[in-house]
XYZ file of C-alpha atoms in Angstrom:
679
model
C 63.042 44.004 -31.462
C 60.986 44.641 -33.826
C 57.705 43.440 -32.922
C 58.559 42.774 -29.455
C 57.518 46.210 -28.878
C 60.719 48.609 -29.641
C 59.141 52.241 -28.584
C 59.659 56.226 -28.543
C 59.552 58.346 -25.855
C 56.097 60.047 -25.995
C 57.061 63.444 -25.364
C 60.036 62.924 -28.325
C 63.468 61.870 -27.981
C 64.770 60.494 -24.929
C 68.456 61.192 -23.635
C 70.238 58.121 -23.367
C 72.591 58.959 -21.524
C 69.966 59.877 -19.245
C 68.610 56.268 -18.692
C 70.542 53.517 -16.178
C 70.653 50.791 -19.280
C 71.943 47.301 -18.647
C 75.564 46.767 -20.246
C 75.420 45.080 -23.222
C 71.965 45.974 -23.784
C 71.985 47.036 -26.955
C 67.868 46.135 -27.845
C 67.166 48.201 -24.816
C 69.280 50.941 -26.142
C 67.165 50.752 -29.684
C 63.828 51.182 -27.819
C 64.574 54.884 -26.960
C 65.682 55.754 -30.421
C 63.603 57.887 -32.516
C 62.901 55.215 -35.277
C 59.756 53.075 -36.836
C 59.796 49.428 -36.639
C 56.881 48.332 -38.582
C 57.871 48.972 -42.624
C 61.018 46.163 -42.333
C 60.237 44.804 -38.895
C 63.489 46.492 -37.161
C 63.805 49.857 -35.891
C 64.867 53.012 -38.929
C 65.053 56.118 -38.978
C 61.605 57.356 -40.453
C 63.868 58.941 -43.348
C 64.907 55.734 -44.488
C 61.510 53.748 -44.301
C 60.831 52.042 -47.658
C 57.235 53.033 -46.299
C 54.924 55.625 -46.411
C 54.630 55.788 -42.513
C 52.301 57.588 -39.605
C 53.009 58.011 -36.124
C 50.723 58.277 -33.628
C 52.242 59.072 -30.204
C 51.034 58.361 -26.360
C 50.848 62.136 -26.231
C 48.621 62.514 -29.659
C 46.414 59.944 -27.829
C 46.129 61.360 -24.426
C 45.465 64.628 -25.813
C 42.902 63.704 -28.243
C 40.575 62.456 -25.466
C 39.245 59.232 -27.822
C 37.467 56.142 -26.451
C 38.628 53.928 -29.045
C 41.472 53.821 -31.614
C 39.571 54.131 -35.034
C 38.603 57.148 -34.206
C 42.011 58.477 -33.363
C 42.955 56.766 -36.934
C 40.545 59.007 -39.052
C 43.473 62.177 -38.357
C 45.426 59.907 -41.035
C 45.877 60.712 -44.281
C 44.967 58.040 -46.759
C 43.111 56.183 -43.393
C 39.443 55.307 -44.229
C 37.249 55.075 -40.777
C 33.757 54.222 -41.154
C 31.022 53.804 -37.897
C 28.154 51.717 -38.995
C 27.332 51.467 -35.271
C 28.587 52.549 -31.529
C 30.931 49.350 -30.865
C 31.364 48.453 -34.978
C 33.639 50.715 -36.967
C 35.965 49.110 -40.137
C 39.063 50.829 -41.118
C 40.692 50.952 -43.987
C 43.717 52.472 -46.117
C 43.329 53.652 -49.644
C 40.064 52.769 -50.511
C 37.825 49.652 -50.743
C 36.058 49.664 -47.086
C 33.436 48.067 -46.382
C 31.899 45.657 -43.537
C 34.373 44.038 -41.402
C 36.651 45.296 -43.422
C 39.674 42.464 -43.986
C 42.323 44.150 -46.148
C 44.178 45.893 -43.306
C 46.289 43.690 -41.206
C 46.077 45.175 -37.358
C 48.721 44.177 -35.057
C 49.105 44.771 -31.219
C 53.145 44.396 -30.713
C 53.344 42.658 -34.082
C 51.094 39.798 -33.056
C 47.882 39.968 -35.490
C 44.451 40.353 -34.124
C 42.249 39.180 -36.603
C 39.765 36.304 -36.216
C 41.182 33.937 -38.734
C 37.927 32.677 -40.078
C 36.684 36.236 -41.330
C 40.084 38.083 -41.539
C 38.809 40.570 -39.613
C 39.514 42.347 -36.798
C 37.213 43.237 -34.184
C 38.546 46.626 -31.960
C 35.898 46.505 -29.409
C 37.586 43.083 -28.715
C 40.936 44.505 -28.348
C 42.485 43.681 -24.725
C 45.278 46.651 -24.380
C 44.233 49.627 -22.561
C 44.843 53.180 -24.730
C 46.990 54.306 -21.537
C 49.654 52.045 -22.026
C 50.170 52.424 -25.685
C 53.212 53.724 -26.838
C 52.505 54.466 -29.965
C 50.480 53.408 -33.331
C 52.523 52.774 -36.858
C 50.319 53.104 -39.727
C 52.205 52.104 -42.811
C 50.275 52.756 -45.876
C 50.281 50.433 -49.034
C 50.784 46.553 -49.431
C 52.714 44.909 -46.742
C 52.505 41.336 -47.595
C 56.571 41.190 -48.423
C 56.833 41.525 -44.755
C 53.897 40.022 -42.924
C 51.567 38.218 -45.685
C 48.303 37.512 -45.964
C 45.314 40.535 -45.458
C 48.356 43.246 -45.115
C 46.853 44.425 -48.660
C 46.610 47.783 -48.569
C 48.523 48.715 -45.153
C 49.279 47.359 -41.609
C 48.396 48.906 -38.346
C 50.771 48.266 -35.628
C 50.043 49.318 -31.920
C 53.458 49.324 -30.492
C 53.096 49.037 -26.319
C 54.678 51.008 -23.612
C 58.046 48.979 -22.494
C 57.587 47.585 -18.867
C 59.118 49.229 -16.472
C 59.056 52.248 -18.804
C 57.866 55.643 -15.749
C 57.371 53.221 -13.168
C 54.063 53.961 -11.457
C 50.089 53.528 -11.919
C 47.720 55.690 -14.078
C 44.280 55.333 -12.882
C 41.632 56.955 -15.951
C 37.742 56.950 -15.360
C 35.484 58.425 -17.990
C 31.650 59.195 -18.297
C 29.269 61.151 -20.100
C 26.750 60.735 -23.162
C 25.257 58.218 -25.087
C 25.710 56.154 -21.859
C 29.631 56.820 -21.939
C 31.377 54.622 -19.005
C 34.668 53.397 -19.422
C 37.708 53.059 -16.639
C 41.015 51.639 -17.013
C 44.212 51.049 -14.812
C 47.969 50.533 -16.060
C 50.735 49.916 -13.318
C 54.089 49.361 -14.661
C 57.711 48.840 -12.546
C 60.787 47.731 -12.432
C 63.217 45.016 -10.077
C 66.829 44.864 -11.281
C 66.630 43.083 -14.619
C 62.802 42.010 -14.196
C 59.965 44.253 -15.644
C 56.630 44.588 -15.778
C 53.264 46.487 -16.989
C 49.491 45.296 -15.976
C 46.263 46.524 -17.362
C 42.534 46.234 -16.786
C 39.290 47.976 -17.629
C 35.348 48.007 -18.858
C 34.233 50.075 -21.670
C 29.986 50.643 -21.874
C 28.544 52.604 -24.848
C 25.025 53.543 -25.778
C 23.645 52.327 -29.190
C 23.500 55.350 -31.641
C 19.929 54.594 -32.631
C 17.175 51.836 -31.977
C 15.386 49.827 -35.115
C 12.474 48.949 -33.098
C 10.531 49.578 -29.540
C 9.766 45.805 -28.002
C 7.507 44.943 -25.956
C 5.869 41.485 -24.962
C 3.205 41.479 -27.862
C 6.385 42.459 -30.180
C 6.772 40.301 -33.047
C 10.685 40.208 -32.989
C 13.210 38.583 -30.627
C 16.327 40.774 -29.513
C 19.803 39.059 -29.350
C 20.548 41.485 -26.235
C 18.234 41.874 -23.382
C 19.708 45.787 -23.160
C 18.334 47.355 -26.508
C 19.145 50.400 -25.783
C 23.583 49.398 -25.145
C 25.922 48.734 -27.907
C 28.453 47.483 -25.685
C 29.408 46.341 -22.728
C 33.423 44.859 -22.410
C 35.821 44.334 -20.009
C 39.358 43.676 -20.391
C 43.071 42.922 -19.077
C 46.629 42.667 -20.041
C 49.790 41.755 -18.924
C 53.702 41.516 -19.344
C 56.624 40.236 -18.332
C 59.975 41.101 -19.407
C 63.328 40.005 -17.858
C 67.161 40.313 -19.068
C 70.041 37.559 -18.879
C 73.517 38.998 -18.541
C 74.414 40.991 -21.806
C 72.743 39.573 -24.672
C 69.447 37.398 -23.078
C 65.987 38.407 -23.305
C 62.692 37.345 -22.262
C 59.532 38.123 -22.477
C 55.919 36.600 -21.600
C 52.112 38.459 -21.861
C 48.635 37.437 -21.890
C 45.370 39.601 -22.589
C 41.970 38.477 -22.108
C 38.897 40.439 -23.021
C 34.694 39.258 -22.545
C 31.866 41.011 -23.437
C 28.936 41.683 -25.964
C 28.521 44.174 -28.710
C 26.875 44.866 -31.767
C 28.267 45.079 -35.023
C 26.733 44.738 -39.091
C 27.517 41.707 -40.840
C 28.611 41.596 -44.831
C 26.058 42.351 -47.555
C 22.156 41.422 -46.590
C 22.756 39.985 -43.255
C 22.422 43.078 -41.572
C 22.874 44.277 -38.057
C 24.115 41.110 -35.739
C 25.248 40.690 -31.776
C 27.800 38.782 -30.342
C 28.847 37.546 -27.286
C 32.379 36.986 -26.922
C 35.252 35.789 -24.992
C 38.863 36.345 -26.811
C 42.446 35.974 -25.199
C 45.934 35.354 -26.174
C 49.095 34.581 -24.308
C 52.709 34.908 -26.053
C 56.435 34.284 -25.534
C 59.508 36.431 -26.619
C 63.106 34.872 -26.453
C 65.985 36.515 -28.004
C 69.517 36.013 -27.522
C 71.886 38.367 -29.370
C 70.648 39.059 -32.829
C 67.934 35.563 -32.941
C 64.554 36.251 -32.055
C 61.928 33.691 -31.586
C 58.269 34.355 -30.868
C 55.195 32.510 -30.375
C 51.378 33.487 -29.582
C 48.292 31.276 -28.760
C 45.271 33.401 -30.128
C 41.676 32.381 -29.288
C 38.211 33.849 -30.246
C 35.176 32.495 -29.174
C 31.449 33.297 -29.059
C 27.973 33.129 -29.928
C 26.727 35.359 -32.802
C 23.149 35.944 -34.257
C 20.797 38.632 -36.053
C 19.657 41.779 -33.782
C 16.237 41.363 -34.441
C 15.058 38.028 -34.946
C 11.300 37.338 -36.339
C 9.478 34.588 -33.462
C 8.015 32.734 -35.815
C 11.041 32.524 -38.117
C 11.257 28.994 -39.584
C 15.371 29.040 -39.657
C 17.340 31.383 -37.555
C 20.624 32.944 -37.989
C 22.014 32.440 -34.177
C 25.167 30.604 -34.286
C 28.717 29.809 -32.548
C 32.353 30.730 -33.527
C 35.320 28.851 -31.695
C 38.565 30.290 -33.450
C 42.222 29.448 -32.166
C 45.626 30.361 -33.991
C 48.993 29.269 -32.945
C 52.109 31.435 -34.561
C 55.623 30.472 -34.156
C 58.240 33.182 -35.904
C 62.045 32.825 -35.855
C 63.847 35.846 -37.029
C 67.442 37.039 -37.385
C 68.889 39.842 -38.246
C 72.509 40.604 -39.342
C 74.642 43.793 -40.298
C 77.449 44.036 -42.270
C 79.764 45.821 -44.394
C 81.376 44.790 -48.563
C 83.509 47.481 -49.032
C 81.707 50.645 -49.215
C 78.119 49.282 -48.527
C 76.765 48.921 -45.680
C 74.003 45.812 -45.635
C 70.987 45.508 -43.163
C 70.038 41.553 -43.550
C 66.485 40.280 -41.950
C 65.599 36.691 -42.228
C 62.515 34.694 -40.786
C 60.549 32.103 -41.132
C 57.341 30.547 -39.294
C 54.863 28.468 -38.812
C 50.573 29.068 -38.405
C 48.429 26.703 -36.586
C 44.372 27.022 -36.899
C 41.276 25.441 -35.599
C 38.131 26.738 -36.233
C 34.451 25.693 -35.846
C 31.686 28.044 -37.066
C 28.022 27.183 -37.337
C 27.645 29.015 -41.001
C 30.657 26.438 -42.166
C 30.259 23.176 -44.020
C 29.123 20.171 -41.167
C 28.158 22.861 -38.567
C 29.551 23.632 -35.526
C 30.702 20.455 -34.748
C 32.989 19.870 -37.657
C 36.699 21.268 -36.853
C 38.448 22.642 -39.817
C 42.035 22.555 -39.197
C 44.897 24.401 -40.942
C 48.633 24.288 -41.356
C 50.505 27.814 -42.865
C 54.410 28.067 -43.214
C 55.938 31.024 -44.170
C 59.065 32.582 -44.997
C 60.648 36.139 -45.382
C 63.678 38.100 -46.536
C 64.474 41.855 -46.201
C 67.939 43.358 -47.274
C 68.957 47.004 -46.869
C 72.288 47.958 -48.948
C 73.683 51.705 -48.657
C 75.958 53.632 -49.773
C 76.474 57.281 -49.339
C 72.998 59.102 -49.786
C 71.421 55.781 -51.684
C 69.963 53.102 -49.815
C 67.987 49.986 -51.815
C 65.446 47.875 -49.887
C 64.576 44.601 -51.622
C 62.029 42.629 -49.660
C 60.544 39.051 -50.496
C 57.943 36.538 -48.666
C 56.014 33.146 -49.879
C 53.395 31.409 -47.681
C 52.246 27.927 -48.071
C 48.949 27.975 -47.851
C 46.802 24.497 -47.725
C 43.964 26.192 -49.774
C 46.275 27.756 -52.519
C 47.369 24.997 -55.125
C 49.816 27.272 -56.821
C 52.471 28.713 -54.165
C 53.328 31.580 -57.089
C 50.223 33.334 -56.124
C 51.791 33.998 -52.203
C 54.884 35.576 -53.255
C 55.118 39.047 -52.717
C 57.924 41.023 -53.172
C 58.839 44.257 -52.319
C 61.897 47.189 -53.573
C 62.506 50.644 -53.063
C 64.898 53.187 -53.540
C 65.470 56.028 -50.873
C 68.034 59.315 -51.829
C 68.843 61.355 -48.588
C 68.894 64.591 -50.848
C 69.189 66.348 -48.383
C 70.763 65.718 -43.944
C 67.355 65.412 -43.434
C 65.086 65.087 -46.382
C 64.652 61.829 -48.169
C 63.078 60.439 -51.614
C 61.614 57.330 -52.159
C 60.395 55.127 -54.696
C 58.467 52.266 -54.155
C 56.928 49.484 -55.651
C 55.432 45.483 -54.387
C 52.193 43.475 -54.514
C 50.489 41.875 -51.619
C 47.435 39.520 -51.332
C 44.410 38.108 -48.578
C 43.797 34.549 -49.012
C 40.119 33.682 -49.298
C 38.855 33.003 -45.201
C 37.405 29.929 -44.019
C 34.193 31.719 -44.814
C 34.670 31.897 -47.573
C 36.199 28.732 -48.313
C 34.226 26.564 -46.298
C 30.823 28.093 -46.248
C 27.354 25.647 -46.245
C 24.745 27.358 -44.643
C 21.084 27.838 -45.533
C 19.902 31.879 -45.878
C 16.084 32.472 -44.708
C 14.962 34.148 -48.497
C 12.212 36.736 -49.101
C 9.639 33.618 -50.114
C 8.347 31.673 -47.115
C 9.319 28.187 -46.550
C 12.262 28.494 -49.324
C 15.819 28.658 -48.532
C 19.290 29.744 -50.070
C 22.514 27.525 -50.150
C 25.176 29.759 -49.520
C 28.267 27.242 -49.482
C 32.650 28.251 -50.031
C 34.601 27.013 -52.469
C 38.253 25.459 -51.155
C 39.395 24.520 -54.784
C 38.745 27.303 -57.055
C 38.964 30.627 -55.474
C 41.526 32.481 -55.598
C 43.582 35.489 -53.596
C 43.098 38.802 -54.161
C 45.826 40.744 -55.295
C 46.881 43.952 -55.435
C 50.127 46.118 -56.915
C 51.587 49.134 -55.808
C 54.071 51.722 -57.220
C 54.888 54.860 -55.505
C 56.734 57.861 -55.408
C 57.077 59.818 -52.149
C 58.727 62.614 -50.169
C 59.193 62.934 -46.327
C 61.269 66.082 -45.075
C 62.143 66.959 -41.189
C 64.658 69.614 -42.101
C 63.801 71.860 -39.317
C 62.967 71.454 -36.196
C 60.073 72.984 -36.301
C 57.881 70.871 -38.954
C 57.773 67.580 -40.597
C 56.189 67.200 -43.850
C 55.241 64.072 -46.242
C 54.009 63.819 -49.816
C 53.015 60.646 -51.510
C 51.749 60.011 -55.250
C 50.712 56.122 -55.250
C 49.176 53.721 -58.277
C 47.538 50.686 -57.118
C 45.987 48.016 -59.472
C 43.880 45.379 -57.883
C 42.403 42.312 -59.229
C 40.311 39.086 -58.227
C 38.328 40.377 -55.473
C 36.253 38.159 -53.880
C 32.651 38.414 -53.668
C 28.783 36.869 -53.907
C 28.044 34.810 -56.755
C 23.897 35.254 -58.211
C 21.609 32.747 -57.198
C 21.449 29.546 -59.342
C 17.507 28.890 -59.319
C 16.845 24.932 -57.602
C 13.490 23.872 -56.936
C 14.102 20.972 -54.105
C 11.710 19.463 -52.338
C 10.383 20.172 -49.051
C 13.025 19.252 -46.325
C 11.915 18.597 -43.099
C 15.426 18.921 -41.199
C 14.677 22.349 -42.435
C 11.350 23.110 -42.715
C 11.479 24.863 -46.114
C 11.854 23.991 -50.056
C 15.696 24.865 -51.383
C 15.000 28.049 -53.941
C 19.146 27.923 -55.402
C 22.470 28.356 -54.411
C 25.450 30.801 -54.387
C 28.688 30.865 -53.258
C 31.642 32.688 -53.452
C 33.316 33.663 -56.316
C 36.570 35.726 -57.967
C 35.071 39.187 -59.428
C 35.994 39.374 -62.834
C 36.391 43.754 -62.312
C 39.663 45.212 -61.783
C 40.325 48.221 -60.152
C 42.452 51.161 -60.976
C 43.549 53.707 -57.622
C 45.312 56.725 -57.806
C 45.943 59.460 -55.168
C 48.008 62.185 -53.653
C 48.443 62.344 -49.448
C 50.152 65.562 -48.171
C 50.587 65.567 -44.547
C 52.075 68.753 -42.442
C 52.790 68.919 -38.913
C 54.605 71.842 -37.185
C 55.437 73.048 -33.871
C 55.469 76.931 -33.691
C 56.361 77.603 -30.444
C 56.648 75.181 -27.265
C 53.801 73.100 -26.631
C 51.629 74.009 -29.745
C 51.263 71.007 -32.622
C 49.232 72.462 -35.543
C 48.807 69.437 -38.403
C 46.541 69.697 -41.527
C 46.707 66.650 -44.305
C 44.561 66.007 -47.449
C 44.077 62.976 -49.515
C 42.924 63.311 -53.137
C 41.984 59.578 -54.405
C 40.151 58.340 -57.039
C 39.318 54.534 -57.926
C 37.933 53.072 -61.082
C 36.390 49.858 -62.127
C 37.302 48.332 -65.343
C 35.611 45.424 -66.928
C 34.925 44.617 -70.688
C 31.963 47.247 -71.206
C 34.599 49.993 -69.973
C 35.865 52.178 -66.943
C 33.675 54.073 -64.484
C 34.774 55.709 -61.058
C 34.087 53.450 -58.135
C 32.499 55.951 -56.195
C 32.147 54.056 -52.824
C 35.383 56.190 -52.496
C 35.635 59.578 -51.605
C 37.347 61.792 -53.602
C 38.653 64.121 -50.891
C 39.521 64.049 -47.199
C 40.988 67.314 -45.967
C 42.096 66.925 -41.243
C 42.865 69.664 -39.839
C 43.396 70.099 -35.724
C 45.916 71.632 -33.027
C 47.082 70.458 -29.866
C 48.310 73.062 -27.316
C 49.551 72.624 -24.066
C 49.773 75.658 -22.006
C 52.032 77.134 -19.319
C 49.335 77.227 -16.494
C 48.114 73.446 -16.822
C 46.070 73.472 -19.466
C 45.754 71.534 -22.559
C 43.102 72.327 -25.658
C 42.743 70.493 -28.574
C 40.504 70.471 -31.499
C 39.815 68.149 -34.740
C 38.207 68.949 -38.255
C 37.725 65.827 -40.337
C 35.600 66.199 -43.526
C 34.994 63.366 -45.864
C 33.677 63.752 -49.354
C 30.508 62.558 -50.585
C 30.105 59.061 -51.188
C 27.807 56.523 -53.594
C 27.513 53.195 -52.451
C 26.600 50.454 -54.823
C 24.977 47.339 -52.734
C 25.073 44.192 -53.908
C 21.245 42.473 -53.319
C 19.167 39.594 -55.346
C 16.568 40.583 -57.315
C 13.306 38.532 -57.563
C 14.705 36.035 -59.734
C 17.838 35.409 -57.302
C 20.437 37.703 -59.607
C 22.427 40.339 -58.196
C 21.614 43.619 -58.739
C 23.654 46.934 -57.733
C 21.601 49.243 -55.658
C 23.104 53.204 -55.555
C 22.643 54.679 -51.883
C 24.215 58.137 -51.376
C 26.138 58.733 -48.192
C 26.337 62.655 -47.981
C 29.765 64.593 -47.317
C 30.626 64.785 -43.718
C 32.030 67.422 -41.268
C 32.921 65.517 -37.647
C 34.630 68.223 -34.981
C 36.008 67.362 -31.724
C 37.359 68.961 -28.683
C 38.840 68.658 -25.663
C 40.056 71.329 -22.552
C 42.118 69.532 -19.949
C 42.995 70.895 -16.712
C 45.711 70.093 -13.934
C 44.734 71.622 -10.665
C 47.973 70.532 -9.123
C 51.246 71.583 -9.537
C 52.543 67.993 -9.850
C 50.674 66.947 -12.854
C 49.617 63.775 -11.595
C 46.543 64.468 -11.404
C 44.124 65.917 -14.690
C 40.334 66.831 -15.181
C 39.049 66.801 -18.878
C 36.146 67.604 -21.244
C 35.979 65.905 -24.627
C 33.099 67.029 -27.033
C 33.198 64.385 -29.881
C 31.253 65.110 -33.360
C 30.171 68.154 -32.096
C 27.967 68.918 -34.848
C 26.033 65.614 -34.589
C 24.119 67.407 -31.584
C 21.924 69.411 -33.899
C 22.528 67.359 -37.562
C 23.661 63.281 -37.690
C 25.534 61.822 -40.282
C 25.770 58.541 -41.596
C 28.843 56.521 -43.175
C 27.576 53.873 -44.516
C 23.543 52.789 -46.164
C 23.433 50.225 -43.712
C 24.676 51.905 -40.476
C 23.133 53.650 -38.098
C 23.186 57.462 -37.757
C 26.467 58.592 -36.247
C 25.907 60.640 -32.426
C 28.053 63.024 -30.341
C 29.583 62.040 -27.842
C 30.329 64.562 -24.361
C 32.002 63.338 -21.536
C 34.227 63.920 -18.568
C 37.753 62.466 -17.684
C 39.155 62.043 -14.753
C 42.946 60.712 -14.260
C 45.484 59.943 -11.649
C 48.528 59.038 -11.477
C 50.839 58.007 -8.264
């Protein structure tokens, strides 16, 4: 049942003969197979996936000891994780990372998590608890052919555990430095055809560093009263499933998250804070192969610069109210034409957006409503050792006049060269549509001159969607019970990236409403340079003895910027990244884990305005870095219900902290203890 939450047993494959499944409940049986669902929106063997896929299991999450998902994603080959603050981490795939990155589609059980007005996901604001996640599927490469806009460089699907699976309650408490406080509870069970799962938790984390020591005579006003705290959030989520007869299935779920955290805004806007409230409501109904899914995402809050001058002529404080309603119908079918087996999937949908934001035209009181339509088809045809996959999606976007610019095709050939070894060749395109800030912005930004401001405006007529085209070849091998391995080579071509233009100077009269003079105007444009990226990704995981997992991966990537003046290497992307780690579940009720994460040096070219208002590139070096983490856990009670653990993250930062972006804070260490109890 695809994005309804198909799962895999956290400890490995599950024998279906040992599970009491409803008669005829095919979707329930499928849920326990060794499958991935994100690449094609239905369950399939990883060897048959048309996309390069990495799966992180519930066991990986537990043994890692992480307190947030981006830190776990660091270990995935081809994934770029960049921490600017303790509460703000940006994640990209195969390059093109930036503040508030919006080129990776992040899903929770197939539900989009991005705030529509910027197209970015705030990981800190997710309502899901780590303890209720069954696995995370990371699709490297364009996903617009299946998921539409924003799935430019990849898709990350967070799949939660099926309600009723391993019935019981789990409580986890974490405490340590710097100011780490975290608590979560997850409870799940089943009564006849009805199953449930509920979770709730809180999290606090201190800042990596302080910009300024404030006192009553300080010329600065803070956004947050507690300048030592990076985040404070609470969250809750629940899901109720029920089967109806042999073919019917219904599910309703909801989530809530509220709190405050700091983040880094794009460009020269710098460090910000947000007080927010997010919630969602979702419903699923399936009968036989037909699946109807709908959800409502609501995100609202107040934002502002982390520190602001007391006598500032204008403020950057603002309000945002972002609602999205999404409805989708999906119908799969399986049939044969002679010797060819077909697996067909078709779907249509509608998305409504309701957006208010202080920075947009008309201010917070002006409402922007958008109506989007979508349709997609996916066909897999197989004969013998060969499988051919074709996917196509088209979106009707109200701001993209030429619907042809939203058409996203994908084609793949998979060959089973051996029973447990597959070779794949894939090609496809993806796009990112202009977001609300880029389309509707009308906001006056302070300039370096007293009494002068720059008007920043959007463009809802001329902006084109960003585009990427990819060709990829790879091999996936599971030929023994002691290893899995994957090798991928890819070539990307990226064009029409959306960025700020230079300032057009103006000399206006004094504006009493703005308490200043308009010095110029800037806006959003499609940049001229085109980018070519190519790379190789190699990963292997071995299981030499019972309880021991060893993994390693290598990513070598180069991105070049192509203009009429020539070609230069984009050094914002590291040339080499390496991950090595091991997890050992000893026979003495003890688990030991270590991870080593290496990222090569980078030189960022920060886009800044010179004294004449023209854009200039200011190069800033970020040295190579090594992030070392370790965890040890002991279960003193033989029934494994109680666990005591100690986790040390970024151990080298106790003596030498590193930076992951020129604007970001020096990333510090974490050391904390964990108590977990199941009953």
